[in-house]
């Protein structure tokens, strides 16, 4: 075994290089997320609960720390089979300030630190808002594929047409999903109109319409993406699920417990997702147990949990730090191998 030694410096990787890596290979990002879920299910991860920093006088704002360790080198049944795994530890530190949007810049900003497994030394800092949005969209689209049984949806509803929905759109496009039509709803109609224009110009192909109300973004859909900034449930009518769609409940707090309780529920990690006043947590508070959570996305991917026909399936991904590491580590390794980023050789006092 070689003697551990500190890294040669700290590599800083900015948004442009992160984006280039991801834009060029969303299939690779999806494979990294898939491997991370399977590694997590097999115990090859450490993923403590996220830590929420909140402010007494800024109730809408928060900064979240997500430390994690991921070892996906064990070879975890990757159908693409083309991407090498890695052994990464580190932390994502992500701020959410919804008011930023009114001033013309994004809600979320983030950094990721990667730490050397042998020495603990940090060796890279990455811009992580793109990594975060990418792993979120990849996990949702992986859930859609596993629950629908392929890359095909007849009618896709979007409730909330902001940044995360746009990343879902790019995954659907780059993964060659076949979609006949899209129907959009946003409480800010201009956002839905802008998203409609992006869909028409940039894909994926499919007819596009904007619904007058949220029911219109569920009616007749086999897939519904929910990515709003709602803090408490606003989707309360059980009839919304009448057409038994797969719902990607990315924003976690939109659905009333009544809707949760009538569906098949899938999450990424039950202990993580059934807390912090998520819809799953509210449902648990209502019924006094969590048996209504049927399993994890790893169970679905491995074929151990099969969706019940004629019943809505809701995927509520809490968003594990191991997913950030999977995508961030994958981006770093490829950028570093190409000599990219900015290396700060004298960063450490040694
Ligand atoms: N589960 C995860 O892993 C994970 C990861 C990242 C982000 N998120 C969540 O995804 C959500 C979306 O993030 P974003 O960056 O796209 O935000 P964003 O601000 O860019 O977009 C949100 C959109 O939702 C719209 N909206 C707000 N309330 C609505 C409602 N009641 N009905 C319909 N539309 C509504 C807004 O007008 C806006 O267009 C956030 O809640 C964020 O916390 C989840």
mmCIF file of N, CA and C and ligand atoms in Angstrom, residues 37 62 64 66 92 94 96-98 101 106-108 132-133 135-137 139 158-167 185-192 194 214 226-235 249-254 268 316-320 323-324, ligand 1:
data_model
loop_
_atom_site.group_PDB
_atom_site.id
_atom_site.type_symbol
_atom_site.label_atom_id
_atom_site.label_comp_id
_atom_site.label_asym_id
_atom_site.label_seq_id
_atom_site.Cartn_x
_atom_site.Cartn_y
_atom_site.Cartn_z
ATOM 1 N N UNK A 37 -27.376 5.551 -6.131
ATOM 2 C CA UNK A 37 -28.557 4.997 -5.447
ATOM 3 C C UNK A 37 -28.342 3.528 -5.098
ATOM 4 N N UNK A 62 -32.518 29.897 3.450
ATOM 5 C CA UNK A 62 -31.831 28.867 4.226
ATOM 6 C C UNK A 62 -30.534 28.507 3.501
ATOM 7 N N UNK A 64 -28.064 24.980 3.344
ATOM 8 C CA UNK A 64 -28.077 23.587 3.776
ATOM 9 C C UNK A 64 -26.708 22.958 3.537
ATOM 10 N N UNK A 66 -24.713 19.393 3.165
ATOM 11 C CA UNK A 66 -24.937 17.957 2.897
ATOM 12 C C UNK A 66 -23.590 17.246 2.810
ATOM 13 N N UNK A 92 -21.659 19.386 0.127
ATOM 14 C CA UNK A 92 -22.271 20.471 -0.658
ATOM 15 C C UNK A 92 -22.844 21.473 0.329
ATOM 16 N N UNK A 94 -25.288 24.619 0.136
ATOM 17 C CA UNK A 94 -26.185 25.230 -0.864
ATOM 18 C C UNK A 94 -27.168 26.192 -0.217
ATOM 19 N N UNK A 96 -30.488 28.717 -0.476
ATOM 20 C CA UNK A 96 -31.736 28.942 -1.210
ATOM 21 C C UNK A 96 -32.343 30.257 -0.742
ATOM 22 N N UNK A 97 -32.335 31.254 -1.622
ATOM 23 C CA UNK A 97 -32.918 32.567 -1.349
ATOM 24 C C UNK A 97 -33.938 32.848 -2.453
ATOM 25 N N UNK A 98 -35.210 32.445 -2.258
ATOM 26 C CA UNK A 98 -36.203 32.596 -3.330
ATOM 27 C C UNK A 98 -36.326 34.030 -3.842
ATOM 28 N N UNK A 101 -34.746 35.669 -7.255
ATOM 29 C CA UNK A 101 -35.341 35.575 -8.595
ATOM 30 C C UNK A 101 -35.925 36.925 -9.017
ATOM 31 N N UNK A 106 -30.503 33.579 -9.972
ATOM 32 C CA UNK A 106 -31.140 32.367 -9.458
ATOM 33 C C UNK A 106 -31.251 32.276 -7.934
ATOM 34 N N UNK A 107 -32.285 31.520 -7.547
ATOM 35 C CA UNK A 107 -32.596 31.249 -6.133
ATOM 36 C C UNK A 107 -31.419 30.576 -5.418
ATOM 37 N N UNK A 108 -30.865 29.554 -6.068
ATOM 38 C CA UNK A 108 -29.883 28.713 -5.379
ATOM 39 C C UNK A 108 -28.458 29.044 -5.806
ATOM 40 N N UNK A 132 -25.997 20.385 -8.438
ATOM 41 C CA UNK A 132 -27.178 20.108 -7.622
ATOM 42 C C UNK A 132 -28.436 19.969 -8.483
ATOM 43 N N UNK A 133 -28.621 20.910 -9.406
ATOM 44 C CA UNK A 133 -29.798 20.832 -10.286
ATOM 45 C C UNK A 133 -29.713 19.593 -11.177
ATOM 46 N N UNK A 135 -28.124 16.656 -10.534
ATOM 47 C CA UNK A 135 -28.390 15.385 -9.820
ATOM 48 C C UNK A 135 -29.867 15.291 -9.456
ATOM 49 N N UNK A 136 -30.494 16.459 -9.192
ATOM 50 C CA UNK A 136 -31.926 16.453 -8.855
ATOM 51 C C UNK A 136 -32.737 15.996 -10.066
ATOM 52 N N UNK A 137 -32.447 16.576 -11.214
ATOM 53 C CA UNK A 137 -33.180 16.205 -12.426
ATOM 54 C C UNK A 137 -32.863 14.765 -12.826
ATOM 55 N N UNK A 139 -32.068 12.302 -10.904
ATOM 56 C CA UNK A 139 -32.746 11.362 -10.006
ATOM 57 C C UNK A 139 -34.231 11.289 -10.352
ATOM 58 N N UNK A 158 -46.041 19.755 -16.236
ATOM 59 C CA UNK A 158 -45.060 20.433 -15.367
ATOM 60 C C UNK A 158 -45.822 21.391 -14.467
ATOM 61 N N UNK A 159 -45.689 21.228 -13.169
ATOM 62 C CA UNK A 159 -46.261 22.177 -12.204
ATOM 63 C C UNK A 159 -45.074 22.905 -11.585
ATOM 64 N N UNK A 160 -44.915 24.188 -11.949
ATOM 65 C CA UNK A 160 -43.709 24.921 -11.578
ATOM 66 C C UNK A 160 -42.708 24.776 -12.701
ATOM 67 N N UNK A 161 -42.409 25.881 -13.355
ATOM 68 C CA UNK A 161 -41.570 25.819 -14.559
ATOM 69 C C UNK A 161 -40.317 26.671 -14.389
ATOM 70 N N UNK A 162 -39.611 26.431 -13.278
ATOM 71 C CA UNK A 162 -38.370 27.169 -13.009
ATOM 72 C C UNK A 162 -37.145 26.369 -13.412
ATOM 73 N N UNK A 163 -36.077 26.610 -12.672
ATOM 74 C CA UNK A 163 -34.764 26.049 -13.025
ATOM 75 C C UNK A 163 -34.740 24.521 -13.004
ATOM 76 N N UNK A 164 -35.296 23.926 -11.960
ATOM 77 C CA UNK A 164 -35.223 22.458 -11.849
ATOM 78 C C UNK A 164 -36.029 21.810 -12.987
ATOM 79 N N UNK A 165 -37.199 22.353 -13.267
ATOM 80 C CA UNK A 165 -37.977 21.796 -14.382
ATOM 81 C C UNK A 165 -37.199 21.909 -15.683
ATOM 82 N N UNK A 166 -36.445 22.991 -15.826
ATOM 83 C CA UNK A 166 -35.665 23.135 -17.055
ATOM 84 C C UNK A 166 -34.583 22.055 -17.140
ATOM 85 N N UNK A 167 -33.989 21.704 -16.002
ATOM 86 C CA UNK A 167 -32.996 20.617 -16.020
ATOM 87 C C UNK A 167 -33.657 19.275 -16.323
ATOM 88 N N UNK A 185 -48.062 24.395 -16.016
ATOM 89 C CA UNK A 185 -48.757 25.328 -15.135
ATOM 90 C C UNK A 185 -47.755 25.949 -14.182
ATOM 91 N N UNK A 186 -47.862 27.261 -14.037
ATOM 92 C CA UNK A 186 -47.043 27.979 -13.059
ATOM 93 C C UNK A 186 -47.897 29.114 -12.512
ATOM 94 N N UNK A 187 -47.758 29.391 -11.217
ATOM 95 C CA UNK A 187 -48.538 30.506 -10.643
ATOM 96 C C UNK A 187 -48.112 31.845 -11.234
ATOM 97 N N UNK A 188 -46.934 31.890 -11.810
ATOM 98 C CA UNK A 188 -46.519 33.083 -12.571
ATOM 99 C C UNK A 188 -46.641 32.711 -14.047
ATOM 100 N N UNK A 189 -47.732 33.120 -14.701
ATOM 101 C CA UNK A 189 -47.960 32.666 -16.080
ATOM 102 C C UNK A 189 -46.789 32.959 -17.019
ATOM 103 N N UNK A 190 -46.099 34.058 -16.784
ATOM 104 C CA UNK A 190 -44.970 34.392 -17.668
ATOM 105 C C UNK A 190 -43.895 33.307 -17.613
ATOM 106 N N UNK A 191 -43.733 32.665 -16.448
ATOM 107 C CA UNK A 191 -42.733 31.598 -16.340
ATOM 108 C C UNK A 191 -43.138 30.395 -17.192
ATOM 109 N N UNK A 192 -44.435 30.071 -17.159
ATOM 110 C CA UNK A 192 -44.912 28.949 -17.991
ATOM 111 C C UNK A 192 -44.763 29.286 -19.469
ATOM 112 N N UNK A 194 -42.565 31.273 -20.811
ATOM 113 C CA UNK A 194 -41.134 31.232 -21.156
ATOM 114 C C UNK A 194 -40.684 29.774 -21.342
ATOM 115 N N UNK A 214 -54.000 24.268 -12.134
ATOM 116 C CA UNK A 214 -53.102 23.139 -11.885
ATOM 117 C C UNK A 214 -53.735 21.811 -12.309
ATOM 118 N N UNK A 226 -43.440 17.959 -10.480
ATOM 119 C CA UNK A 226 -43.842 19.029 -9.561
ATOM 120 C C UNK A 226 -42.566 19.642 -8.984
ATOM 121 N N UNK A 227 -42.274 20.872 -9.387
ATOM 122 C CA UNK A 227 -41.058 21.560 -8.927
ATOM 123 C C UNK A 227 -41.394 23.024 -8.678
ATOM 124 N N UNK A 228 -42.080 23.273 -7.564
ATOM 125 C CA UNK A 228 -42.467 24.628 -7.188
ATOM 126 C C UNK A 228 -41.605 25.049 -6.001
ATOM 127 N N UNK A 229 -41.943 26.180 -5.394
ATOM 128 C CA UNK A 229 -41.264 26.542 -4.145
ATOM 129 C C UNK A 229 -42.281 26.577 -2.998
ATOM 130 N N UNK A 230 -43.351 25.798 -3.122
ATOM 131 C CA UNK A 230 -44.394 25.785 -2.085
ATOM 132 C C UNK A 230 -43.837 25.199 -0.784
ATOM 133 N N UNK A 231 -44.156 25.852 0.325
ATOM 134 C CA UNK A 231 -43.690 25.374 1.629
ATOM 135 C C UNK A 231 -44.706 24.488 2.315
ATOM 136 N N UNK A 232 -45.968 24.603 1.884
ATOM 137 C CA UNK A 232 -47.039 23.793 2.474
ATOM 138 C C UNK A 232 -47.933 23.280 1.340
ATOM 139 N N UNK A 233 -48.658 22.170 1.581
ATOM 140 C CA UNK A 233 -49.422 21.557 0.492
ATOM 141 C C UNK A 233 -50.466 22.488 -0.113
ATOM 142 N N UNK A 234 -50.480 22.526 -1.442
ATOM 143 C CA UNK A 234 -51.503 23.283 -2.177
ATOM 144 C C UNK A 234 -52.237 22.362 -3.154
ATOM 145 N N UNK A 235 -51.798 21.129 -3.281
ATOM 146 C CA UNK A 235 -52.475 20.171 -4.147
ATOM 147 C C UNK A 235 -53.269 19.241 -3.228
ATOM 148 N N UNK A 249 -42.297 14.261 -7.414
ATOM 149 C CA UNK A 249 -42.618 15.296 -6.422
ATOM 150 C C UNK A 249 -41.316 15.894 -5.891
ATOM 151 N N UNK A 250 -40.632 16.620 -6.791
ATOM 152 C CA UNK A 250 -39.281 17.100 -6.495
ATOM 153 C C UNK A 250 -39.288 18.129 -5.374
ATOM 154 N N UNK A 251 -40.333 18.966 -5.336
ATOM 155 C CA UNK A 251 -40.349 20.021 -4.318
ATOM 156 C C UNK A 251 -40.908 19.543 -2.983
ATOM 157 N N UNK A 252 -41.366 18.330 -2.879
ATOM 158 C CA UNK A 252 -41.545 17.569 -1.627
ATOM 159 C C UNK A 252 -42.670 18.010 -0.698
ATOM 160 N N UNK A 253 -43.180 19.247 -0.861
ATOM 161 C CA UNK A 253 -44.135 19.768 0.122
ATOM 162 C C UNK A 253 -45.438 20.245 -0.517
ATOM 163 N N UNK A 254 -45.712 19.798 -1.747
ATOM 164 C CA UNK A 254 -46.875 20.292 -2.499
ATOM 165 C C UNK A 254 -48.137 19.473 -2.248
ATOM 166 N N UNK A 268 -36.092 8.221 -1.864
ATOM 167 C CA UNK A 268 -34.708 7.755 -2.036
ATOM 168 C C UNK A 268 -34.169 7.166 -0.742
ATOM 169 N N UNK A 316 -40.836 10.860 -4.315
ATOM 170 C CA UNK A 316 -40.442 12.045 -3.534
ATOM 171 C C UNK A 316 -38.960 11.917 -3.171
ATOM 172 N N UNK A 317 -38.069 12.401 -4.034
ATOM 173 C CA UNK A 317 -36.635 12.268 -3.756
ATOM 174 C C UNK A 317 -36.157 13.375 -2.822
ATOM 175 N N UNK A 318 -35.697 12.998 -1.633
ATOM 176 C CA UNK A 318 -35.286 14.038 -0.680
ATOM 177 C C UNK A 318 -34.046 14.774 -1.184
ATOM 178 N N UNK A 319 -33.235 14.035 -1.950
ATOM 179 C CA UNK A 319 -32.031 14.689 -2.468
ATOM 180 C C UNK A 319 -30.858 14.401 -1.555
ATOM 181 N N UNK A 320 -30.208 13.266 -1.751
ATOM 182 C CA UNK A 320 -29.141 12.839 -0.845
ATOM 183 C C UNK A 320 -27.802 13.452 -1.248
ATOM 184 N N UNK A 323 -25.701 11.858 -3.972
ATOM 185 C CA UNK A 323 -25.953 12.158 -5.396
ATOM 186 C C UNK A 323 -25.080 13.326 -5.853
ATOM 187 N N UNK A 324 -24.929 14.322 -4.971
ATOM 188 C CA UNK A 324 -24.049 15.447 -5.313
ATOM 189 C C UNK A 324 -22.621 14.965 -5.497
HETATM 190 N N1 LIG B 1 -35.682 17.082 -3.883
HETATM 191 C C1 LIG B 1 -34.519 17.572 -4.241
HETATM 192 O O1 LIG B 1 -33.501 16.899 -4.281
HETATM 193 C C2 LIG B 1 -34.421 19.000 -4.646
HETATM 194 C C3 LIG B 1 -33.198 19.516 -5.093
HETATM 195 C C4 LIG B 1 -33.134 20.825 -5.555
HETATM 196 C C5 LIG B 1 -34.269 21.618 -5.518
HETATM 197 N N2 LIG B 1 -35.429 21.094 -5.029
HETATM 198 C C6 LIG B 1 -36.636 21.902 -4.963
HETATM 199 O O2 LIG B 1 -37.128 22.120 -6.272
HETATM 200 C C7 LIG B 1 -37.987 23.258 -6.218
HETATM 201 C C8 LIG B 1 -37.872 24.090 -7.469
HETATM 202 O O3 LIG B 1 -36.612 24.704 -7.504
HETATM 203 P P1 LIG B 1 -36.229 25.718 -8.685
HETATM 204 O O4 LIG B 1 -34.768 25.985 -8.554
HETATM 205 O O5 LIG B 1 -36.776 25.222 -9.955
HETATM 206 O O6 LIG B 1 -37.035 27.016 -8.244
HETATM 207 P P2 LIG B 1 -37.460 28.232 -9.186
HETATM 208 O O7 LIG B 1 -37.710 29.387 -8.270
HETATM 209 O O8 LIG B 1 -36.493 28.397 -10.301
HETATM 210 O O9 LIG B 1 -38.849 27.746 -9.846
HETATM 211 C C9 LIG B 1 -39.993 27.488 -9.111
HETATM 212 C C10 LIG B 1 -41.177 27.785 -10.007
HETATM 213 O O10 LIG B 1 -42.370 27.350 -9.325
HETATM 214 C C11 LIG B 1 -43.371 28.334 -9.506
HETATM 215 N N3 LIG B 1 -44.339 28.159 -8.432
HETATM 216 C C12 LIG B 1 -44.248 28.558 -7.133
HETATM 217 N N4 LIG B 1 -45.322 28.137 -6.438
HETATM 218 C C13 LIG B 1 -46.102 27.471 -7.322
HETATM 219 C C14 LIG B 1 -47.336 26.766 -7.218
HETATM 220 N N5 LIG B 1 -47.990 26.709 -6.040
HETATM 221 N N6 LIG B 1 -47.850 26.181 -8.310
HETATM 222 C C15 LIG B 1 -47.187 26.233 -9.499
HETATM 223 N N7 LIG B 1 -46.016 26.882 -9.660
HETATM 224 C C16 LIG B 1 -45.482 27.478 -8.589
HETATM 225 C C17 LIG B 1 -42.617 29.637 -9.505
HETATM 226 O O11 LIG B 1 -43.375 30.682 -10.091
HETATM 227 C C18 LIG B 1 -41.373 29.271 -10.302
HETATM 228 O O12 LIG B 1 -41.577 29.448 -11.688
HETATM 229 C C19 LIG B 1 -37.649 23.980 -4.913
HETATM 230 O O13 LIG B 1 -38.687 23.736 -3.974
HETATM 231 C C20 LIG B 1 -36.402 23.291 -4.426
HETATM 232 O O14 LIG B 1 -36.299 23.289 -3.004
HETATM 233 C C21 LIG B 1 -35.540 19.802 -4.625
#
